[in-house]
Amino acid sequence: MLAIRPARHGELCSQDHRPAFDRDDLQQQMDGADIDAILYHLHTLKGSSGTMGATRLSRHCAKLEQAFRRDPQAALAMSEWSTALRTELEQAVSLLEAEVAKLEQTEADRSSD
């Protein structure tokens, strides 16, 4: 089960708070052109975001994963892919944080009744 840890915005974590996806790691792999690691992160983020209902992010990751499998060097050369991925990730995290806050408030309201 994935949870959001607001202390490090943009990082998705497993229940035991080990990062499942970290933007800094992905940036290092992009800088080093580590295609296998990029594919691993895209695949992990695609599945995790799909499981959490962040379908737009999941679809974006799927398209990027396909591009990197087809022609890794051409995919790396796409100038805006990493910026677009970060934007999608930040939007998904914001939406998920809002949902978590709603759930916590609902639980607090139930407890106080």
CSV table of N, CA and C in Angstrom, one decimal:
chain,number,residue,atom,x,y,z
A,1,MET,N,0.8,-1.2,0.0
A,1,MET,CA,0.0,0.0,0.0
A,1,MET,C,0.9,1.2,0.0
A,2,LEU,N,0.6,2.2,-0.8
A,2,LEU,CA,1.3,3.4,-0.9
A,2,LEU,C,0.7,4.5,-0.1
A,3,ALA,N,1.5,5.3,0.5
A,3,ALA,CA,1.1,6.5,1.3
A,3,ALA,C,1.9,7.7,0.9
A,4,ILE,N,1.3,8.8,1.1
A,4,ILE,CA,2.1,10.1,0.9
A,4,ILE,C,2.6,10.6,2.2
A,5,ARG,N,3.9,10.9,2.2
A,5,ARG,CA,4.5,11.5,3.3
A,5,ARG,C,4.8,12.9,3.0
A,6,PRO,N,4.0,13.9,3.5
A,6,PRO,CA,4.0,15.3,3.1
A,6,PRO,C,5.4,15.9,3.4
A,7,ALA,N,6.2,15.3,4.3
A,7,ALA,CA,7.5,15.9,4.7
A,7,ALA,C,8.4,16.0,3.5
A,8,ARG,N,8.3,15.2,2.5
A,8,ARG,CA,9.1,15.2,1.3
A,8,ARG,C,8.1,15.2,0.1
A,9,HIS,N,7.6,16.4,-0.1
A,9,HIS,CA,6.6,16.5,-1.2
A,9,HIS,C,7.1,16.0,-2.5
A,10,GLY,N,6.3,15.2,-3.2
A,10,GLY,CA,6.7,14.6,-4.5
A,10,GLY,C,7.3,13.3,-4.4
A,11,GLU,N,7.4,12.7,-3.2
A,11,GLU,CA,8.0,11.4,-3.1
A,11,GLU,C,6.9,10.4,-2.7
A,12,LEU,N,6.8,9.4,-3.4
A,12,LEU,CA,5.8,8.4,-3.0
A,12,LEU,C,6.5,7.3,-2.2
A,13,CYS,N,5.9,6.8,-1.2
A,13,CYS,CA,6.5,5.9,-0.2
A,13,CYS,C,5.7,4.7,0.0
A,14,SER,N,6.4,3.6,0.4
A,14,SER,CA,5.7,2.4,0.8
A,14,SER,C,5.2,2.7,2.2
A,15,GLN,N,4.4,1.8,2.7
A,15,GLN,CA,3.8,1.9,4.0
A,15,GLN,C,4.9,2.1,5.1
A,16,ASP,N,6.0,1.4,4.9
A,16,ASP,CA,7.1,1.5,5.9
A,16,ASP,C,8.0,2.7,5.6
A,17,HIS,N,7.6,3.6,4.7
A,17,HIS,CA,8.3,4.9,4.4
A,17,HIS,C,9.6,4.7,3.7
A,18,ARG,N,9.7,3.6,3.0
A,18,ARG,CA,10.9,3.5,2.1
A,18,ARG,C,10.4,4.1,0.7
A,19,PRO,N,11.2,5.0,0.1
A,19,PRO,CA,10.7,5.6,-1.2
A,19,PRO,C,10.5,4.5,-2.2
A,20,ALA,N,9.4,4.6,-2.9
A,20,ALA,CA,9.1,3.8,-4.0
A,20,ALA,C,9.5,4.5,-5.3
A,21,PHE,N,9.4,5.8,-5.2
A,21,PHE,CA,9.8,6.7,-6.3
A,21,PHE,C,10.3,8.0,-5.7
A,22,ASP,N,11.5,8.5,-6.2
A,22,ASP,CA,12.0,9.7,-5.7
A,22,ASP,C,12.5,10.5,-6.9
A,23,ARG,N,12.0,11.7,-7.0
A,23,ARG,CA,12.4,12.5,-8.2
A,23,ARG,C,13.9,12.8,-8.3
A,24,ASP,N,14.6,12.9,-7.2
A,24,ASP,CA,16.0,13.2,-7.3
A,24,ASP,C,16.7,12.0,-7.9
A,25,ASP,N,16.3,10.8,-7.5
A,25,ASP,CA,16.9,9.6,-8.1
A,25,ASP,C,16.7,9.6,-9.6
A,26,LEU,N,15.5,9.9,-10.1
A,26,LEU,CA,15.2,9.9,-11.5
A,26,LEU,C,16.0,10.9,-12.2
A,27,GLN,N,16.2,12.1,-11.6
A,27,GLN,CA,17.0,13.1,-12.2
A,27,GLN,C,18.4,12.7,-12.4
A,28,GLN,N,19.0,12.0,-11.4
A,28,GLN,CA,20.3,11.5,-11.5
A,28,GLN,C,20.4,10.5,-12.7
A,29,GLN,N,19.4,9.6,-12.8
A,29,GLN,CA,19.4,8.6,-13.8
A,29,GLN,C,19.3,9.3,-15.2
A,30,MET,N,18.5,10.3,-15.3
A,30,MET,CA,18.3,11.0,-16.6
A,30,MET,C,19.7,11.7,-16.9
A,31,ASP,N,20.3,12.3,-15.9
A,31,ASP,CA,21.6,13.0,-16.2
A,31,ASP,C,22.6,12.0,-16.7
A,32,GLY,N,22.6,10.8,-16.1
A,32,GLY,CA,23.6,9.8,-16.4
A,32,GLY,C,23.1,8.9,-17.6
A,33,ALA,N,22.0,9.2,-18.2
A,33,ALA,CA,21.4,8.4,-19.3
A,33,ALA,C,21.3,6.9,-18.9
A,34,ASP,N,20.9,6.6,-17.7
A,34,ASP,CA,20.7,5.2,-17.3
A,34,ASP,C,19.3,4.7,-17.7
A,35,ILE,N,19.3,4.2,-18.9
A,35,ILE,CA,18.0,3.9,-19.5
A,35,ILE,C,17.3,2.8,-18.7
A,36,ASP,N,18.0,1.8,-18.2
A,36,ASP,CA,17.3,0.7,-17.4
A,36,ASP,C,16.7,1.3,-16.2
A,37,ALA,N,17.4,2.1,-15.5
A,37,ALA,CA,16.9,2.7,-14.3
A,37,ALA,C,15.7,3.7,-14.5
A,38,ILE,N,15.8,4.4,-15.6
A,38,ILE,CA,14.7,5.3,-16.0
A,38,ILE,C,13.4,4.4,-16.3
A,39,LEU,N,13.6,3.4,-17.0
A,39,LEU,CA,12.5,2.5,-17.3
A,39,LEU,C,11.9,1.9,-16.1
A,40,TYR,N,12.8,1.5,-15.1
A,40,TYR,CA,12.3,0.9,-13.9
A,40,TYR,C,11.4,2.0,-13.1
A,41,HIS,N,11.9,3.2,-13.0
A,41,HIS,CA,11.2,4.2,-12.3
A,41,HIS,C,9.9,4.6,-13.0
A,42,LEU,N,9.9,4.7,-14.4
A,42,LEU,CA,8.7,4.9,-15.1
A,42,LEU,C,7.6,3.8,-14.9
A,43,HIS,N,8.1,2.6,-15.0
A,43,HIS,CA,7.2,1.4,-14.8
A,43,HIS,C,6.6,1.4,-13.4
A,44,THR,N,7.5,1.6,-12.4
A,44,THR,CA,7.0,1.7,-11.0
A,44,THR,C,6.0,2.8,-10.8
A,45,LEU,N,6.3,4.0,-11.3
A,45,LEU,CA,5.4,5.1,-11.1
A,45,LEU,C,4.1,4.9,-11.8
A,46,LYS,N,4.2,4.3,-13.0
A,46,LYS,CA,3.0,4.0,-13.8
A,46,LYS,C,2.0,3.1,-13.0
A,47,GLY,N,2.6,2.0,-12.4
A,47,GLY,CA,1.7,1.1,-11.7
A,47,GLY,C,1.2,1.7,-10.4
A,48,SER,N,2.1,2.4,-9.7
A,48,SER,CA,1.7,3.0,-8.4
A,48,SER,C,0.6,4.0,-8.6
A,49,SER,N,0.8,4.9,-9.6
A,49,SER,CA,-0.1,6.0,-9.8
A,49,SER,C,-1.5,5.4,-10.3
A,50,GLY,N,-1.4,4.4,-11.1
A,50,GLY,CA,-2.7,3.7,-11.5
A,50,GLY,C,-3.4,3.1,-10.4
A,51,THR,N,-2.7,2.5,-9.5
A,51,THR,CA,-3.3,1.9,-8.3
A,51,THR,C,-4.0,2.9,-7.4
A,52,MET,N,-3.4,4.1,-7.3
A,52,MET,CA,-3.9,5.1,-6.5
A,52,MET,C,-5.0,6.0,-7.2
A,53,GLY,N,-5.3,5.7,-8.4
A,53,GLY,CA,-6.3,6.4,-9.1
A,53,GLY,C,-5.8,7.7,-9.9
A,54,ALA,N,-4.5,7.9,-9.9
A,54,ALA,CA,-3.9,9.0,-10.6
A,54,ALA,C,-3.7,8.6,-12.1
A,55,THR,N,-4.8,8.4,-12.8
A,55,THR,CA,-4.8,7.8,-14.1
A,55,THR,C,-4.1,8.7,-15.1
A,56,ARG,N,-4.2,10.0,-15.0
A,56,ARG,CA,-3.5,10.9,-15.9
A,56,ARG,C,-1.9,10.7,-15.8
A,57,LEU,N,-1.4,10.6,-14.6
A,57,LEU,CA,0.0,10.4,-14.4
A,57,LEU,C,0.4,9.0,-14.9
A,58,SER,N,-0.5,8.0,-14.6
A,58,SER,CA,-0.2,6.7,-15.1
A,58,SER,C,-0.1,6.6,-16.6
A,59,ARG,N,-1.0,7.2,-17.3
A,59,ARG,CA,-1.0,7.2,-18.8
A,59,ARG,C,0.2,7.9,-19.3
A,60,HIS,N,0.6,9.0,-18.6
A,60,HIS,CA,1.8,9.8,-19.1
A,60,HIS,C,3.0,8.9,-18.9
A,61,CYS,N,3.1,8.2,-17.8
A,61,CYS,CA,4.3,7.3,-17.6
A,61,CYS,C,4.3,6.1,-18.6
A,62,ALA,N,3.1,5.6,-18.9
A,62,ALA,CA,3.0,4.6,-19.9
A,62,ALA,C,3.5,5.0,-21.3
A,63,LYS,N,3.2,6.2,-21.7
A,63,LYS,CA,3.7,6.8,-23.0
A,63,LYS,C,5.2,7.0,-22.9
A,64,LEU,N,5.7,7.5,-21.8
A,64,LEU,CA,7.1,7.6,-21.7
A,64,LEU,C,7.8,6.3,-21.7
A,65,GLU,N,7.3,5.3,-21.0
A,65,GLU,CA,7.9,4.0,-21.0
A,65,GLU,C,8.0,3.4,-22.4
A,66,GLN,N,6.9,3.5,-23.1
A,66,GLN,CA,6.9,3.0,-24.5
A,66,GLN,C,7.9,3.7,-25.4
A,67,ALA,N,8.0,5.1,-25.2
A,67,ALA,CA,9.0,5.8,-26.0
A,67,ALA,C,10.5,5.4,-25.6
A,68,PHE,N,10.7,5.1,-24.3
A,68,PHE,CA,12.1,4.7,-23.9
A,68,PHE,C,12.4,3.3,-24.4
A,69,ARG,N,11.4,2.4,-24.5
A,69,ARG,CA,11.6,1.1,-25.0
A,69,ARG,C,11.8,1.1,-26.5
A,70,ARG,N,11.1,1.9,-27.2
A,70,ARG,CA,11.2,2.0,-28.7
A,70,ARG,C,12.6,2.6,-29.1
A,71,ASP,N,12.9,3.7,-28.6
A,71,ASP,CA,14.2,4.4,-29.0
A,71,ASP,C,14.7,5.2,-27.8
A,72,PRO,N,15.5,4.6,-26.9
A,72,PRO,CA,15.9,5.3,-25.7
A,72,PRO,C,16.6,6.6,-25.9
A,73,GLN,N,17.5,6.7,-26.9
A,73,GLN,CA,18.2,7.9,-27.2
A,73,GLN,C,17.3,9.0,-27.7
A,74,ALA,N,16.4,8.7,-28.5
A,74,ALA,CA,15.4,9.7,-29.0
A,74,ALA,C,14.5,10.2,-27.8
A,75,ALA,N,14.2,9.3,-26.9
A,75,ALA,CA,13.3,9.6,-25.8
A,75,ALA,C,14.1,10.6,-24.9
A,76,LEU,N,15.4,10.3,-24.6
A,76,LEU,CA,16.2,11.2,-23.8
A,76,LEU,C,16.3,12.5,-24.4
A,77,ALA,N,16.4,12.6,-25.7
A,77,ALA,CA,16.5,13.9,-26.4
A,77,ALA,C,15.3,14.7,-26.4
A,78,MET,N,14.1,14.1,-26.1
A,78,MET,CA,12.9,14.9,-26.0
A,78,MET,C,13.1,16.0,-24.9
A,79,SER,N,13.0,17.2,-25.2
A,79,SER,CA,13.4,18.3,-24.3
A,79,SER,C,12.4,18.5,-23.1
A,80,GLU,N,11.2,18.2,-23.3
A,80,GLU,CA,10.2,18.5,-22.3
A,80,GLU,C,9.7,17.4,-21.5
A,81,TRP,N,10.1,16.2,-21.7
A,81,TRP,CA,9.5,15.0,-21.1
A,81,TRP,C,9.7,15.0,-19.6
A,82,SER,N,10.9,15.4,-19.1
A,82,SER,CA,11.1,15.3,-17.7
A,82,SER,C,10.3,16.4,-16.9
A,83,THR,N,10.2,17.6,-17.5
A,83,THR,CA,9.4,18.7,-17.0
A,83,THR,C,8.0,18.3,-16.9
A,84,ALA,N,7.5,17.8,-18.0
A,84,ALA,CA,6.1,17.3,-18.0
A,84,ALA,C,5.8,16.2,-17.0
A,85,LEU,N,6.7,15.3,-16.8
A,85,LEU,CA,6.6,14.3,-15.8
A,85,LEU,C,6.5,14.9,-14.4
A,86,ARG,N,7.4,15.8,-14.1
A,86,ARG,CA,7.4,16.4,-12.8
A,86,ARG,C,6.1,17.2,-12.6
A,87,THR,N,5.6,17.9,-13.6
A,87,THR,CA,4.3,18.6,-13.4
A,87,THR,C,3.2,17.6,-13.1
A,88,GLU,N,3.1,16.5,-13.9
A,88,GLU,CA,2.1,15.5,-13.7
A,88,GLU,C,2.2,14.9,-12.3
A,89,LEU,N,3.4,14.6,-11.8
A,89,LEU,CA,3.6,14.1,-10.5
A,89,LEU,C,3.2,15.0,-9.4
A,90,GLU,N,3.6,16.3,-9.6
A,90,GLU,CA,3.2,17.3,-8.5
A,90,GLU,C,1.7,17.5,-8.5
A,91,GLN,N,1.0,17.5,-9.6
A,91,GLN,CA,-0.4,17.6,-9.6
A,91,GLN,C,-1.1,16.3,-9.0
A,92,ALA,N,-0.6,15.2,-9.3
A,92,ALA,CA,-1.1,13.9,-8.7
A,92,ALA,C,-0.9,13.9,-7.2
A,93,VAL,N,0.3,14.3,-6.7
A,93,VAL,CA,0.6,14.3,-5.3
A,93,VAL,C,-0.3,15.3,-4.6
A,94,SER,N,-0.6,16.5,-5.2
A,94,SER,CA,-1.4,17.5,-4.6
A,94,SER,C,-2.9,17.0,-4.5
A,95,LEU,N,-3.4,16.3,-5.5
A,95,LEU,CA,-4.7,15.8,-5.5
A,95,LEU,C,-4.8,14.7,-4.4
A,96,LEU,N,-3.8,13.8,-4.3
A,96,LEU,CA,-3.8,12.7,-3.4
A,96,LEU,C,-3.7,13.3,-1.9
A,97,GLU,N,-2.9,14.3,-1.7
A,97,GLU,CA,-2.8,14.9,-0.4
A,97,GLU,C,-4.2,15.5,0.0
A,98,ALA,N,-4.9,16.1,-0.9
A,98,ALA,CA,-6.2,16.6,-0.6
A,98,ALA,C,-7.2,15.5,-0.3
A,99,GLU,N,-7.1,14.4,-1.0
A,99,GLU,CA,-8.0,13.3,-0.6
A,99,GLU,C,-7.6,12.7,0.7
A,100,VAL,N,-6.3,12.6,1.1
A,100,VAL,CA,-5.9,12.1,2.4
A,100,VAL,C,-6.5,13.0,3.4
A,101,ALA,N,-6.4,14.3,3.2
A,101,ALA,CA,-6.8,15.3,4.2
A,101,ALA,C,-8.4,15.2,4.4
A,102,LYS,N,-9.1,14.9,3.3
A,102,LYS,CA,-10.5,14.7,3.4
A,102,LYS,C,-10.9,13.5,4.3
A,103,LEU,N,-10.1,12.4,4.0
A,103,LEU,CA,-10.3,11.2,4.7
A,103,LEU,C,-10.0,11.3,6.2
A,104,GLU,N,-8.9,12.0,6.5
A,104,GLU,CA,-8.6,12.3,7.9
A,104,GLU,C,-9.6,13.1,8.6
A,105,GLN,N,-10.2,14.1,7.9
A,105,GLN,CA,-11.2,15.0,8.5
A,105,GLN,C,-12.5,14.2,8.7
A,106,THR,N,-12.8,13.3,7.8
A,106,THR,CA,-14.0,12.5,7.9
A,106,THR,C,-13.8,11.5,9.1
A,107,GLU,N,-12.7,11.0,9.3
A,107,GLU,CA,-12.4,10.1,10.4
A,107,GLU,C,-12.4,10.9,11.7
A,108,ALA,N,-11.9,12.1,11.7
A,108,ALA,CA,-11.9,12.9,12.9
A,108,ALA,C,-13.4,13.3,13.3
A,109,ASP,N,-14.2,13.6,12.3
A,109,ASP,CA,-15.6,13.9,12.5
A,109,ASP,C,-16.3,12.8,13.1
A,110,ARG,N,-16.1,11.6,12.6
A,110,ARG,CA,-16.7,10.4,13.1
A,110,ARG,C,-16.3,10.1,14.6
A,111,SER,N,-15.0,10.3,14.9
A,111,SER,CA,-14.5,10.1,16.2
A,111,SER,C,-15.1,11.0,17.2
A,112,SER,N,-15.4,12.3,16.8
A,112,SER,CA,-15.9,13.2,17.7
A,112,SER,C,-17.4,13.1,18.0
A,113,ASP,N,-18.1,12.3,17.1
A,113,ASP,CA,-19.6,12.1,17.3
A,113,ASP,C,-19.9,11.2,18.4
